[in-house]
mmCIF file of C-alpha atoms and ligand atoms in Angstrom:
data_model
loop_
_atom_site.group_PDB
_atom_site.id
_atom_site.type_symbol
_atom_site.label_atom_id
_atom_site.label_comp_id
_atom_site.label_asym_id
_atom_site.label_seq_id
_atom_site.Cartn_x
_atom_site.Cartn_y
_atom_site.Cartn_z
ATOM 1 C CA UNK X 1010 -6.843 21.349 -28.829
ATOM 2 C CA UNK X 1011 -7.749 21.220 -25.155
ATOM 3 C CA UNK X 1012 -4.940 19.657 -23.093
ATOM 4 C CA UNK X 1013 -6.112 16.979 -20.659
ATOM 5 C CA UNK X 1014 -5.834 17.703 -16.955
ATOM 6 C CA UNK X 1015 -2.942 16.047 -15.140
ATOM 7 C CA UNK X 1016 -1.948 15.444 -11.530
ATOM 8 C CA UNK X 1017 1.612 15.149 -10.277
ATOM 9 C CA UNK X 1018 1.622 12.398 -7.646
ATOM 10 C CA UNK X 1019 4.435 12.429 -5.096
ATOM 11 C CA UNK X 1020 5.392 9.661 -2.681
ATOM 12 C CA UNK X 1021 8.141 10.952 -0.434
ATOM 13 C CA UNK X 1022 10.061 8.480 1.724
ATOM 14 C CA UNK X 1023 12.945 8.934 4.121
ATOM 15 C CA UNK X 1024 15.639 8.653 1.429
ATOM 16 C CA UNK X 1025 13.574 8.514 -1.727
ATOM 17 C CA UNK X 1026 11.099 10.528 -3.736
ATOM 18 C CA UNK X 1027 8.862 8.785 -6.250
ATOM 19 C CA UNK X 1028 6.658 10.675 -8.682
ATOM 20 C CA UNK X 1029 4.262 10.177 -11.518
ATOM 21 C CA UNK X 1030 2.449 12.554 -13.849
ATOM 22 C CA UNK X 1031 -0.984 11.109 -14.505
ATOM 23 C CA UNK X 1032 -4.088 11.920 -16.511
ATOM 24 C CA UNK X 1033 -6.690 10.949 -13.910
ATOM 25 C CA UNK X 1034 -9.620 10.641 -16.318
ATOM 26 C CA UNK X 1035 -8.053 7.760 -18.280
ATOM 27 C CA UNK X 1036 -5.186 6.625 -16.058
ATOM 28 C CA UNK X 1037 -2.490 7.446 -18.637
ATOM 29 C CA UNK X 1038 0.945 7.863 -17.086
ATOM 30 C CA UNK X 1039 2.829 10.654 -18.904
ATOM 31 C CA UNK X 1040 5.998 10.377 -16.848
ATOM 32 C CA UNK X 1041 7.280 8.553 -13.799
ATOM 33 C CA UNK X 1042 10.486 8.319 -11.888
ATOM 34 C CA UNK X 1043 12.304 8.297 -8.618
ATOM 35 C CA UNK X 1044 15.214 9.758 -6.724
ATOM 36 C CA UNK X 1045 16.909 7.237 -4.442
ATOM 37 C CA UNK X 1046 19.595 7.463 -1.747
ATOM 38 C CA UNK X 1047 18.837 11.097 -0.980
ATOM 39 C CA UNK X 1048 21.396 12.437 1.497
ATOM 40 C CA UNK X 1049 24.002 9.817 0.654
ATOM 41 C CA UNK X 1050 27.282 10.533 -1.168
ATOM 42 C CA UNK X 1051 25.805 9.278 -4.430
ATOM 43 C CA UNK X 1052 22.120 9.374 -5.340
ATOM 44 C CA UNK X 1053 20.365 7.800 -8.274
ATOM 45 C CA UNK X 1054 17.675 9.452 -10.371
ATOM 46 C CA UNK X 1055 15.514 7.758 -12.971
ATOM 47 C CA UNK X 1056 13.026 9.593 -15.163
ATOM 48 C CA UNK X 1057 10.823 7.798 -17.656
ATOM 49 C CA UNK X 1058 8.624 9.469 -20.216
ATOM 50 C CA UNK X 1059 7.299 8.543 -23.649
ATOM 51 C CA UNK X 1060 9.412 5.371 -23.907
ATOM 52 C CA UNK X 1061 12.544 7.293 -22.890
ATOM 53 C CA UNK X 1062 14.474 6.448 -19.732
ATOM 54 C CA UNK X 1063 17.084 8.823 -18.322
ATOM 55 C CA UNK X 1064 19.333 7.743 -15.437
ATOM 56 C CA UNK X 1065 21.600 10.038 -13.463
ATOM 57 C CA UNK X 1066 24.045 9.550 -10.618
ATOM 58 C CA UNK X 1067 24.816 12.604 -8.545
ATOM 59 C CA UNK X 1068 24.818 13.737 -4.941
ATOM 60 C CA UNK X 1069 21.327 14.905 -3.936
ATOM 61 C CA UNK X 1070 21.591 16.473 -0.513
ATOM 62 C CA UNK X 1071 17.961 16.668 0.560
ATOM 63 C CA UNK X 1072 14.348 16.486 -0.618
ATOM 64 C CA UNK X 1073 14.400 20.107 -1.857
ATOM 65 C CA UNK X 1074 17.288 19.302 -4.155
ATOM 66 C CA UNK X 1075 15.620 16.054 -5.176
ATOM 67 C CA UNK X 1076 12.457 17.806 -6.321
ATOM 68 C CA UNK X 1077 14.506 20.514 -8.047
ATOM 69 C CA UNK X 1078 16.290 17.772 -10.007
ATOM 70 C CA UNK X 1079 12.970 16.186 -10.912
ATOM 71 C CA UNK X 1080 11.550 19.501 -12.128
ATOM 72 C CA UNK X 1081 14.685 20.035 -14.202
ATOM 73 C CA UNK X 1082 14.292 16.575 -15.783
ATOM 74 C CA UNK X 1083 10.713 17.401 -16.735
ATOM 75 C CA UNK X 1084 12.087 20.578 -18.366
ATOM 76 C CA UNK X 1085 14.920 18.774 -20.198
ATOM 77 C CA UNK X 1086 13.339 15.430 -21.073
ATOM 78 C CA UNK X 1087 9.673 16.340 -20.929
ATOM 79 C CA UNK X 1088 6.837 16.613 -20.701
ATOM 80 C CA UNK X 1089 7.249 20.309 -19.892
ATOM 81 C CA UNK X 1090 5.274 20.960 -16.744
ATOM 82 C CA UNK X 1091 4.098 24.442 -17.714
ATOM 83 C CA UNK X 1092 2.390 22.826 -20.717
ATOM 84 C CA UNK X 1093 1.113 19.769 -18.835
ATOM 85 C CA UNK X 1094 -1.984 21.411 -17.356
ATOM 86 C CA UNK X 1095 -1.277 20.212 -13.807
ATOM 87 C CA UNK X 1096 -4.403 20.859 -11.764
ATOM 88 C CA UNK X 1097 -3.144 19.394 -8.480
ATOM 89 C CA UNK X 1098 -0.210 17.766 -6.748
ATOM 90 C CA UNK X 1099 -1.286 14.607 -4.905
ATOM 91 C CA UNK X 1100 0.743 13.436 -1.920
ATOM 92 C CA UNK X 1101 0.690 10.032 -0.284
ATOM 93 C CA UNK X 1102 0.602 10.221 3.508
ATOM 94 C CA UNK X 1103 0.710 7.077 5.619
ATOM 95 C CA UNK X 1104 -1.002 8.107 8.845
ATOM 96 C CA UNK X 1105 -4.062 10.355 9.031
ATOM 97 C CA UNK X 1106 -5.109 9.218 12.523
ATOM 98 C CA UNK X 1107 -8.652 10.097 13.602
ATOM 99 C CA UNK X 1108 -8.472 13.440 11.781
ATOM 100 C CA UNK X 1109 -8.836 12.309 8.193
ATOM 101 C CA UNK X 1110 -11.453 9.958 6.784
ATOM 102 C CA UNK X 1111 -10.857 11.199 3.247
ATOM 103 C CA UNK X 1112 -8.368 13.199 1.206
ATOM 104 C CA UNK X 1113 -7.738 16.846 2.139
ATOM 105 C CA UNK X 1114 -6.465 19.995 0.460
ATOM 106 C CA UNK X 1115 -3.239 21.047 2.149
ATOM 107 C CA UNK X 1116 -3.263 24.283 4.086
ATOM 108 C CA UNK X 1117 -1.147 25.176 7.123
ATOM 109 C CA UNK X 1118 -3.617 23.523 9.493
ATOM 110 C CA UNK X 1119 -3.661 20.225 7.566
ATOM 111 C CA UNK X 1120 0.111 20.329 7.334
ATOM 112 C CA UNK X 1121 0.441 20.787 11.097
ATOM 113 C CA UNK X 1122 -2.017 17.961 11.816
ATOM 114 C CA UNK X 1123 0.127 15.590 9.720
ATOM 115 C CA UNK X 1124 3.115 16.686 11.763
ATOM 116 C CA UNK X 1125 1.169 16.139 14.988
ATOM 117 C CA UNK X 1126 0.438 12.558 13.890
ATOM 118 C CA UNK X 1127 4.134 11.779 13.401
ATOM 119 C CA UNK X 1128 4.564 9.875 16.677
ATOM 120 C CA UNK X 1129 2.070 7.306 15.293
ATOM 121 C CA UNK X 1130 4.126 6.831 12.102
ATOM 122 C CA UNK X 1131 7.633 8.013 12.928
ATOM 123 C CA UNK X 1132 9.179 6.327 9.891
ATOM 124 C CA UNK X 1133 6.626 7.612 7.416
ATOM 125 C CA UNK X 1134 4.848 10.859 8.247
ATOM 126 C CA UNK X 1135 8.006 13.001 8.662
ATOM 127 C CA UNK X 1136 9.389 12.127 5.204
ATOM 128 C CA UNK X 1137 5.877 12.426 3.702
ATOM 129 C CA UNK X 1138 5.684 15.909 5.208
ATOM 130 C CA UNK X 1139 9.085 16.837 3.832
ATOM 131 C CA UNK X 1140 7.786 16.073 0.333
ATOM 132 C CA UNK X 1141 4.702 18.218 0.952
ATOM 133 C CA UNK X 1142 6.700 21.187 2.269
ATOM 134 C CA UNK X 1143 9.179 21.097 -0.593
ATOM 135 C CA UNK X 1144 6.505 20.667 -3.255
ATOM 136 C CA UNK X 1145 4.389 23.515 -1.849
ATOM 137 C CA UNK X 1146 7.456 25.724 -1.994
ATOM 138 C CA UNK X 1147 8.507 24.777 -5.524
ATOM 139 C CA UNK X 1148 5.005 24.421 -7.008
ATOM 140 C CA UNK X 1149 3.084 27.146 -5.178
ATOM 141 C CA UNK X 1150 0.449 27.844 -7.826
ATOM 142 C CA UNK X 1151 -1.459 24.544 -7.763
ATOM 143 C CA UNK X 1152 -3.496 23.011 -4.944
ATOM 144 C CA UNK X 1153 -1.769 20.240 -3.017
ATOM 145 C CA UNK X 1154 -3.899 17.316 -1.868
ATOM 146 C CA UNK X 1155 -2.996 14.676 0.707
ATOM 147 C CA UNK X 1156 -4.365 11.141 0.430
ATOM 148 C CA UNK X 1157 -4.051 9.024 3.562
ATOM 149 C CA UNK X 1158 -3.333 5.290 3.744
ATOM 150 C CA UNK X 1159 -5.549 5.093 6.814
ATOM 151 C CA UNK X 1160 -8.571 7.070 5.557
ATOM 152 C CA UNK X 1161 -10.550 4.163 4.070
ATOM 153 C CA UNK X 1162 -10.477 2.394 7.437
ATOM 154 C CA UNK X 1163 -11.957 5.226 9.470
ATOM 155 C CA UNK X 1164 -15.300 3.497 8.907
ATOM 156 C CA UNK X 1165 -14.258 0.425 10.903
ATOM 157 C CA UNK X 1166 -16.775 -0.374 13.622
ATOM 158 C CA UNK X 1167 -15.446 0.524 17.084
ATOM 159 C CA UNK X 1168 -15.287 -3.153 17.986
ATOM 160 C CA UNK X 1169 -12.912 -3.796 15.073
ATOM 161 C CA UNK X 1170 -10.749 -0.741 15.737
ATOM 162 C CA UNK X 1171 -10.417 -1.128 19.506
ATOM 163 C CA UNK X 1172 -7.645 -3.108 21.201
ATOM 164 C CA UNK X 1173 -8.539 -4.746 24.509
ATOM 165 C CA UNK X 1174 -6.060 -2.490 26.261
ATOM 166 C CA UNK X 1175 -6.520 -0.296 29.342
ATOM 167 C CA UNK X 1176 -9.009 2.207 27.910
ATOM 168 C CA UNK X 1177 -7.428 5.307 29.423
ATOM 169 C CA UNK X 1178 -3.958 4.451 28.211
ATOM 170 C CA UNK X 1179 -5.273 3.562 24.771
ATOM 171 C CA UNK X 1180 -7.110 6.900 24.576
ATOM 172 C CA UNK X 1181 -4.243 8.981 25.949
ATOM 173 C CA UNK X 1182 -1.691 7.507 23.532
ATOM 174 C CA UNK X 1183 -4.036 7.008 20.557
ATOM 175 C CA UNK X 1184 -3.477 3.239 20.544
ATOM 176 C CA UNK X 1185 -6.102 1.755 18.223
ATOM 177 C CA UNK X 1186 -6.297 0.074 14.844
ATOM 178 C CA UNK X 1187 -5.922 2.529 11.963
ATOM 179 C CA UNK X 1188 -5.147 0.093 9.129
ATOM 180 C CA UNK X 1189 -2.944 0.909 6.145
ATOM 181 C CA UNK X 1190 -2.840 0.356 2.355
ATOM 182 C CA UNK X 1191 -6.302 1.973 2.425
ATOM 183 C CA UNK X 1192 -5.807 3.754 -0.898
ATOM 184 C CA UNK X 1193 -5.246 0.392 -2.572
ATOM 185 C CA UNK X 1194 -8.093 -1.400 -0.739
ATOM 186 C CA UNK X 1195 -10.491 1.396 -1.706
ATOM 187 C CA UNK X 1196 -9.318 1.515 -5.324
ATOM 188 C CA UNK X 1197 -9.605 -2.251 -5.739
ATOM 189 C CA UNK X 1198 -12.933 -2.708 -3.935
ATOM 190 C CA UNK X 1199 -14.432 0.280 -5.823
ATOM 191 C CA UNK X 1200 -13.276 -1.318 -9.068
ATOM 192 C CA UNK X 1201 -14.985 -4.618 -8.157
ATOM 193 C CA UNK X 1202 -18.219 -2.769 -7.358
ATOM 194 C CA UNK X 1203 -17.970 -0.883 -10.643
ATOM 195 C CA UNK X 1204 -17.408 -4.097 -12.634
ATOM 196 C CA UNK X 1205 -20.234 -5.975 -10.898
ATOM 197 C CA UNK X 1206 -22.498 -2.911 -10.896
ATOM 198 C CA UNK X 1207 -23.381 -3.076 -7.199
ATOM 199 C CA UNK X 1208 -22.059 -2.202 -3.756
ATOM 200 C CA UNK X 1209 -24.267 -4.902 -2.277
ATOM 201 C CA UNK X 1210 -21.445 -7.447 -2.054
ATOM 202 C CA UNK X 1211 -19.237 -8.865 0.670
ATOM 203 C CA UNK X 1212 -15.609 -8.685 -0.426
ATOM 204 C CA UNK X 1213 -12.327 -9.782 1.056
ATOM 205 C CA UNK X 1214 -9.477 -7.881 -0.598
ATOM 206 C CA UNK X 1215 -5.979 -9.339 -0.306
ATOM 207 C CA UNK X 1216 -3.249 -6.793 -1.051
ATOM 208 C CA UNK X 1217 -0.174 -9.033 -1.248
ATOM 209 C CA UNK X 1218 2.995 -7.124 -2.081
ATOM 210 C CA UNK X 1219 6.125 -6.578 -0.009
ATOM 211 C CA UNK X 1220 3.732 -5.218 2.557
ATOM 212 C CA UNK X 1221 0.556 -7.289 2.777
ATOM 213 C CA UNK X 1222 -2.897 -6.667 4.187
ATOM 214 C CA UNK X 1223 -6.433 -8.010 4.038
ATOM 215 C CA UNK X 1224 -9.655 -6.071 4.293
ATOM 216 C CA UNK X 1225 -13.329 -6.890 4.602
ATOM 217 C CA UNK X 1226 -15.557 -4.571 2.583
ATOM 218 C CA UNK X 1227 -19.317 -4.694 2.481
ATOM 219 C CA UNK X 1228 -21.797 -2.162 1.145
ATOM 220 C CA UNK X 1229 -18.792 -0.195 -0.159
ATOM 221 C CA UNK X 1230 -17.477 0.296 3.368
ATOM 222 C CA UNK X 1231 -14.471 -1.254 5.117
ATOM 223 C CA UNK X 1232 -15.540 -3.228 8.186
ATOM 224 C CA UNK X 1233 -12.239 -4.857 9.112
ATOM 225 C CA UNK X 1234 -8.594 -4.838 8.127
ATOM 226 C CA UNK X 1235 -5.474 -6.692 9.141
ATOM 227 C CA UNK X 1236 -3.052 -3.835 9.740
ATOM 228 C CA UNK X 1237 -3.408 -2.129 13.093
ATOM 229 C CA UNK X 1238 -1.756 0.697 14.995
ATOM 230 C CA UNK X 1239 1.029 0.328 12.441
ATOM 231 C CA UNK X 1240 1.524 -1.682 9.249
ATOM 232 C CA UNK X 1241 3.195 -4.459 11.266
ATOM 233 C CA UNK X 1242 0.048 -6.337 12.290
ATOM 234 C CA UNK X 1243 -1.669 -9.007 10.239
ATOM 235 C CA UNK X 1244 -0.428 -11.080 7.327
ATOM 236 C CA UNK X 1245 3.046 -12.543 6.776
ATOM 237 C CA UNK X 1246 4.967 -9.986 4.687
ATOM 238 C CA UNK X 1247 8.280 -9.674 2.842
ATOM 239 C CA UNK X 1248 10.211 -8.606 5.933
ATOM 240 C CA UNK X 1249 7.508 -8.160 8.643
ATOM 241 C CA UNK X 1250 6.207 -10.723 11.096
ATOM 242 C CA UNK X 1251 2.555 -9.761 10.864
ATOM 243 C CA UNK X 1252 0.644 -11.124 13.876
ATOM 244 C CA UNK X 1253 2.860 -12.299 16.697
ATOM 245 C CA UNK X 1254 2.277 -12.645 20.432
ATOM 246 C CA UNK X 1255 3.355 -9.262 21.915
ATOM 247 C CA UNK X 1256 4.928 -11.272 24.734
ATOM 248 C CA UNK X 1257 7.619 -12.237 22.216
ATOM 249 C CA UNK X 1258 8.809 -8.624 22.642
ATOM 250 C CA UNK X 1259 9.132 -8.987 26.430
ATOM 251 C CA UNK X 1260 10.745 -12.380 26.020
ATOM 252 C CA UNK X 1261 13.387 -11.153 23.574
ATOM 253 C CA UNK X 1262 14.122 -8.137 25.734
ATOM 254 C CA UNK X 1263 14.475 -10.199 28.893
ATOM 255 C CA UNK X 1264 16.134 -13.314 27.523
ATOM 256 C CA UNK X 1265 18.067 -12.112 24.450
ATOM 257 C CA UNK X 1266 18.904 -8.679 25.893
ATOM 258 C CA UNK X 1267 17.455 -6.888 22.861
ATOM 259 C CA UNK X 1268 16.519 -3.197 23.047
ATOM 260 C CA UNK X 1269 13.164 -1.823 21.854
ATOM 261 C CA UNK X 1270 14.859 -0.645 18.660
ATOM 262 C CA UNK X 1271 16.451 -4.078 18.124
ATOM 263 C CA UNK X 1272 13.048 -5.757 18.327
ATOM 264 C CA UNK X 1273 11.491 -3.070 16.116
ATOM 265 C CA UNK X 1274 14.111 -3.744 13.433
ATOM 266 C CA UNK X 1275 13.809 -7.519 13.874
ATOM 267 C CA UNK X 1276 10.015 -7.534 13.494
ATOM 268 C CA UNK X 1277 9.803 -4.936 10.698
ATOM 269 C CA UNK X 1278 12.897 -5.582 8.607
ATOM 270 C CA UNK X 1279 14.291 -9.045 9.313
ATOM 271 C CA UNK X 1280 11.222 -11.229 9.659
ATOM 272 C CA UNK X 1281 8.417 -12.444 7.396
ATOM 273 C CA UNK X 1282 9.630 -14.287 4.277
ATOM 274 C CA UNK X 1283 13.105 -12.864 4.802
ATOM 275 C CA UNK X 1284 13.331 -14.092 8.357
ATOM 276 C CA UNK X 1285 12.008 -17.531 7.470
ATOM 277 C CA UNK X 1286 14.098 -18.089 4.330
ATOM 278 C CA UNK X 1287 16.707 -15.332 3.936
ATOM 279 C CA UNK X 1288 14.843 -14.026 0.834
ATOM 280 C CA UNK X 1289 12.164 -11.369 1.004
ATOM 281 C CA UNK X 1290 11.221 -11.671 -2.666
ATOM 282 C CA UNK X 1291 8.357 -14.111 -3.267
ATOM 283 C CA UNK X 1292 9.714 -15.089 -6.680
ATOM 284 C CA UNK X 1293 12.947 -16.316 -5.075
ATOM 285 C CA UNK X 1294 11.066 -18.104 -2.276
ATOM 286 C CA UNK X 1295 8.784 -19.731 -4.856
ATOM 287 C CA UNK X 1296 11.733 -20.898 -6.959
ATOM 288 C CA UNK X 1297 13.440 -22.402 -3.906
ATOM 289 C CA UNK X 1298 10.264 -24.153 -2.762
ATOM 290 C CA UNK X 1299 9.915 -25.552 -6.288
ATOM 291 C CA UNK X 1300 13.327 -27.134 -6.073
ATOM 292 C CA UNK X 1301 12.589 -28.807 -2.766
ATOM 293 C CA UNK X 1302 13.869 -26.244 -0.242
ATOM 294 C CA UNK X 1303 11.970 -27.080 2.967
ATOM 295 C CA UNK X 1304 12.395 -23.678 4.618
ATOM 296 C CA UNK X 1305 10.962 -21.938 1.569
ATOM 297 C CA UNK X 1306 7.996 -24.344 1.504
ATOM 298 C CA UNK X 1307 7.353 -23.764 5.202
ATOM 299 C CA UNK X 1308 7.441 -19.979 4.679
ATOM 300 C CA UNK X 1309 4.770 -20.217 1.973
ATOM 301 C CA UNK X 1310 2.689 -22.516 4.178
ATOM 302 C CA UNK X 1311 2.897 -20.087 7.106
ATOM 303 C CA UNK X 1312 1.812 -17.282 4.782
ATOM 304 C CA UNK X 1313 -1.095 -19.364 3.444
ATOM 305 C CA UNK X 1314 -2.165 -20.470 6.912
ATOM 306 C CA UNK X 1315 -2.415 -16.815 7.990
ATOM 307 C CA UNK X 1316 -4.377 -15.922 4.846
ATOM 308 C CA UNK X 1317 -6.879 -18.718 5.472
ATOM 309 C CA UNK X 1318 -7.360 -17.465 9.032
ATOM 310 C CA UNK X 1319 -8.138 -13.931 7.853
ATOM 311 C CA UNK X 1320 -10.401 -14.856 4.945
ATOM 312 C CA UNK X 1321 -12.349 -17.228 7.190
ATOM 313 C CA UNK X 1322 -12.706 -14.667 9.938
ATOM 314 C CA UNK X 1323 -13.782 -11.861 7.621
ATOM 315 C CA UNK X 1324 -16.303 -14.011 5.766
ATOM 316 C CA UNK X 1325 -17.790 -14.997 9.119
ATOM 317 C CA UNK X 1326 -17.928 -11.395 10.301
ATOM 318 C CA UNK X 1327 -19.729 -10.326 7.110
ATOM 319 C CA UNK X 1328 -22.097 -13.296 7.244
ATOM 320 C CA UNK X 1329 -20.750 -14.657 3.960
ATOM 321 C CA UNK X 1330 -18.362 -14.036 1.123
ATOM 322 C CA UNK X 1331 -19.300 -12.984 -2.403
ATOM 323 C CA UNK X 1332 -15.961 -11.907 -3.874
ATOM 324 C CA UNK X 1333 -12.351 -12.735 -3.022
ATOM 325 C CA UNK X 1334 -9.968 -10.269 -4.655
ATOM 326 C CA UNK X 1335 -6.209 -10.534 -5.183
ATOM 327 C CA UNK X 1336 -4.009 -7.512 -5.817
ATOM 328 C CA UNK X 1337 -0.388 -6.166 -5.651
ATOM 329 C CA UNK X 1338 2.834 -7.915 -6.758
ATOM 330 C CA UNK X 1339 2.181 -11.374 -5.329
ATOM 331 C CA UNK X 1340 -1.614 -11.232 -5.583
ATOM 332 C CA UNK X 1341 -1.515 -10.180 -9.232
ATOM 333 C CA UNK X 1342 1.276 -12.498 -10.389
ATOM 334 C CA UNK X 1343 1.617 -15.593 -8.245
ATOM 335 C CA UNK X 1344 -0.680 -18.075 -10.001
ATOM 336 C CA UNK X 1345 0.293 -20.900 -7.666
ATOM 337 C CA UNK X 1346 -0.389 -18.910 -4.503
ATOM 338 C CA UNK X 1347 -3.907 -18.102 -5.706
ATOM 339 C CA UNK X 1348 -4.499 -21.771 -6.486
ATOM 340 C CA UNK X 1349 -3.066 -22.988 -3.169
ATOM 341 C CA UNK X 1350 -5.118 -20.497 -1.177
ATOM 342 C CA UNK X 1351 -8.360 -21.326 -2.971
ATOM 343 C CA UNK X 1352 -7.719 -25.045 -2.382
ATOM 344 C CA UNK X 1353 -7.339 -24.380 1.328
ATOM 345 C CA UNK X 1354 -10.591 -22.397 1.295
ATOM 346 C CA UNK X 1355 -12.541 -25.467 0.161
ATOM 347 C CA UNK X 1356 -15.249 -24.798 2.775
ATOM 348 C CA UNK X 1357 -16.390 -21.912 0.546
ATOM 349 C CA UNK X 1358 -16.953 -24.133 -2.515
ATOM 350 C CA UNK X 1359 -14.621 -22.076 -4.649
ATOM 351 C CA UNK X 1360 -13.956 -23.371 -8.145
ATOM 352 C CA UNK X 1361 -11.074 -21.748 -9.976
ATOM 353 C CA UNK X 1362 -10.947 -21.499 -13.751
ATOM 354 C CA UNK X 1363 -7.359 -22.701 -14.171
ATOM 355 C CA UNK X 1364 -6.943 -21.142 -17.603
ATOM 356 C CA UNK X 1365 -8.122 -17.762 -16.354
ATOM 357 C CA UNK X 1366 -5.953 -18.107 -13.247
ATOM 358 C CA UNK X 1367 -2.857 -18.803 -15.356
ATOM 359 C CA UNK X 1368 -3.490 -15.907 -17.724
ATOM 360 C CA UNK X 1369 -1.191 -12.876 -17.422
ATOM 361 C CA UNK X 1370 -2.921 -9.556 -17.790
ATOM 362 C CA UNK X 1371 -2.912 -6.014 -16.465
ATOM 363 C CA UNK X 1372 -6.713 -5.927 -16.623
ATOM 364 C CA UNK X 1373 -9.143 -6.760 -13.823
ATOM 365 C CA UNK X 1374 -10.513 -10.265 -14.342
ATOM 366 C CA UNK X 1375 -12.545 -13.091 -12.821
ATOM 367 C CA UNK X 1376 -10.586 -16.313 -12.339
ATOM 368 C CA UNK X 1377 -13.336 -18.522 -10.895
ATOM 369 C CA UNK X 1378 -15.883 -20.576 -12.861
ATOM 370 C CA UNK X 1379 -19.561 -19.551 -13.066
ATOM 371 C CA UNK X 1380 -20.321 -22.490 -10.720
ATOM 372 C CA UNK X 1381 -18.017 -21.189 -7.977
ATOM 373 C CA UNK X 1382 -19.921 -20.089 -4.841
ATOM 374 C CA UNK X 1383 -17.438 -17.233 -4.410
ATOM 375 C CA UNK X 1384 -16.301 -15.082 -7.325
ATOM 376 C CA UNK X 1385 -12.512 -14.868 -7.305
ATOM 377 C CA UNK X 1386 -10.961 -11.853 -9.025
ATOM 378 C CA UNK X 1387 -7.571 -10.364 -9.782
ATOM 379 C CA UNK X 1388 -7.713 -6.573 -9.827
ATOM 380 C CA UNK X 1389 -4.379 -4.802 -10.410
ATOM 381 C CA UNK X 1390 -3.966 -1.970 -7.960
ATOM 382 C CA UNK X 1391 -2.807 1.504 -8.933
ATOM 383 C CA UNK X 1392 -2.256 3.674 -5.894
ATOM 384 C CA UNK X 1393 -0.846 6.589 -7.898
ATOM 385 C CA UNK X 1394 -3.921 6.715 -10.108
ATOM 386 C CA UNK X 1395 -6.150 6.467 -7.041
ATOM 387 C CA UNK X 1396 -4.333 9.435 -5.480
ATOM 388 C CA UNK X 1397 -4.630 11.424 -8.719
ATOM 389 C CA UNK X 1398 -8.354 10.670 -8.994
ATOM 390 C CA UNK X 1399 -9.059 11.562 -5.374
ATOM 391 C CA UNK X 1400 -7.076 14.804 -5.786
ATOM 392 C CA UNK X 1401 -9.076 15.883 -8.821
ATOM 393 C CA UNK X 1402 -12.361 14.921 -7.213
ATOM 394 C CA UNK X 1403 -11.544 17.005 -4.170
ATOM 395 C CA UNK X 1404 -10.525 20.214 -5.944
ATOM 396 C CA UNK X 1405 -13.680 20.215 -8.076
HETATM 397 P P1 ADP J 279 5.433 -3.160 -2.809
HETATM 398 O O1 ADP J 279 4.754 -3.476 -1.529
HETATM 399 O O2 ADP J 279 6.894 -2.893 -2.663
HETATM 400 O O3 ADP J 279 4.704 -2.185 -3.714
HETATM 401 P P2 ADP J 279 4.755 -5.091 -4.882
HETATM 402 O O4 ADP J 279 3.285 -4.923 -4.885
HETATM 403 O O5 ADP J 279 5.533 -4.605 -6.059
HETATM 404 O O6 ADP J 279 5.411 -4.570 -3.559
HETATM 405 O O7 ADP J 279 5.042 -6.671 -4.700
HETATM 406 C C1 ADP J 279 6.321 -7.167 -4.585
HETATM 407 C C2 ADP J 279 6.229 -8.661 -4.388
HETATM 408 O O8 ADP J 279 5.578 -9.254 -5.512
HETATM 409 C C3 ADP J 279 7.600 -9.334 -4.278
HETATM 410 O O9 ADP J 279 7.585 -10.270 -3.226
HETATM 411 C C4 ADP J 279 7.711 -10.051 -5.604
HETATM 412 O O10 ADP J 279 8.517 -11.201 -5.510
HETATM 413 C C5 ADP J 279 6.280 -10.427 -5.859
HETATM 414 N N1 ADP J 279 6.078 -10.821 -7.252
HETATM 415 C C6 ADP J 279 6.189 -10.084 -8.372
HETATM 416 N N2 ADP J 279 6.008 -10.870 -9.464
HETATM 417 C C7 ADP J 279 5.786 -12.136 -9.021
HETATM 418 C C8 ADP J 279 5.534 -13.407 -9.637
HETATM 419 N N3 ADP J 279 5.459 -13.527 -10.949
HETATM 420 N N4 ADP J 279 5.350 -14.479 -8.837
HETATM 421 C C9 ADP J 279 5.423 -14.362 -7.502
HETATM 422 N N5 ADP J 279 5.665 -13.210 -6.864
HETATM 423 C C10 ADP J 279 5.845 -12.114 -7.602
#
């Protein structure tokens, strides 16, 4: 029997390493897991495969040790990697700058370019690179492919990617809008085109998870997106402000005596839903709003207000809106948020099918009625599968 091709997908963060072994042709996940708290006195490893879940607590010093532990778990618990027909290792990389408009096979030059881009994503590219270096060392016989979060947005028109900043300074320090979550926006918008059988549609994709972003996609190409130089710009997120007057930074530095790092932490980690309510998890905020908590209700209203602003702007830029798509944790699961947003978008003559909206499913689906002027869809995202598919496509 011919064994199906698989891809090992690696997402390496500063203190974590997530992985998944995937069959890209059908999306089957053969194993998945993560190593957390790398470098701390006690680390946690979880490996799941074939209905089995193995948890381990032990000190994992660095990413090399983390991947060694993972490889050992594959050996002990399965599936055995030498029998898994791995054709590529796919790596998630956050920032590809102007260099990468699609996935790339890793060689020393590509590796060094990712390192060069680190100042643009200091929290992400260095740990992503660590994962690549370690995996190339421990799995030297398969091609390694990098898939960039920014790549899908390299098609943005200059007017959408350019900040109205001193042009020389912007150029010298690479200050422009790169976007993020591109792998998800591409996966989801491709899926919509596949389902509807055409690229001739104007879509707004709302990726609403802990991080949240909106994109405008028309003719299969991204023409605008809400994240900018970094994933801080745009929508209200779990812990991030999204759009805020940059003068708030000067103000807090001058008046509150905060340092640049203080403001960075405040805007990225202590704001958004968490800053407004104390909870960064939408389920908790929802539950509180349901029981009359005014701060929780305000947080949801701020989030909705921002969403309306983006959907309206993108529809106007594209000259109309054919499909509104929800994805990621909140987008896929929060029935009430979808209803509330569509109600606020009444100018578009959207009519939701309440039964379809309330249905729970892992499948892509339409939740508007046939009469609705805009088709509203829920399309579950799968960034790991997207990385695996892009990796296989590239090596062929
Ligand atoms: P990440 O950006 O970490 O990948 P996810 O896409 O997993 O995030 O989304 C996490 C968010 O989804 C959390 O805010 C969580 O509360 C929210 N979420 C998950 N299930 C539901 C639900 N049933 N209703 C509302 N929010 C939900």
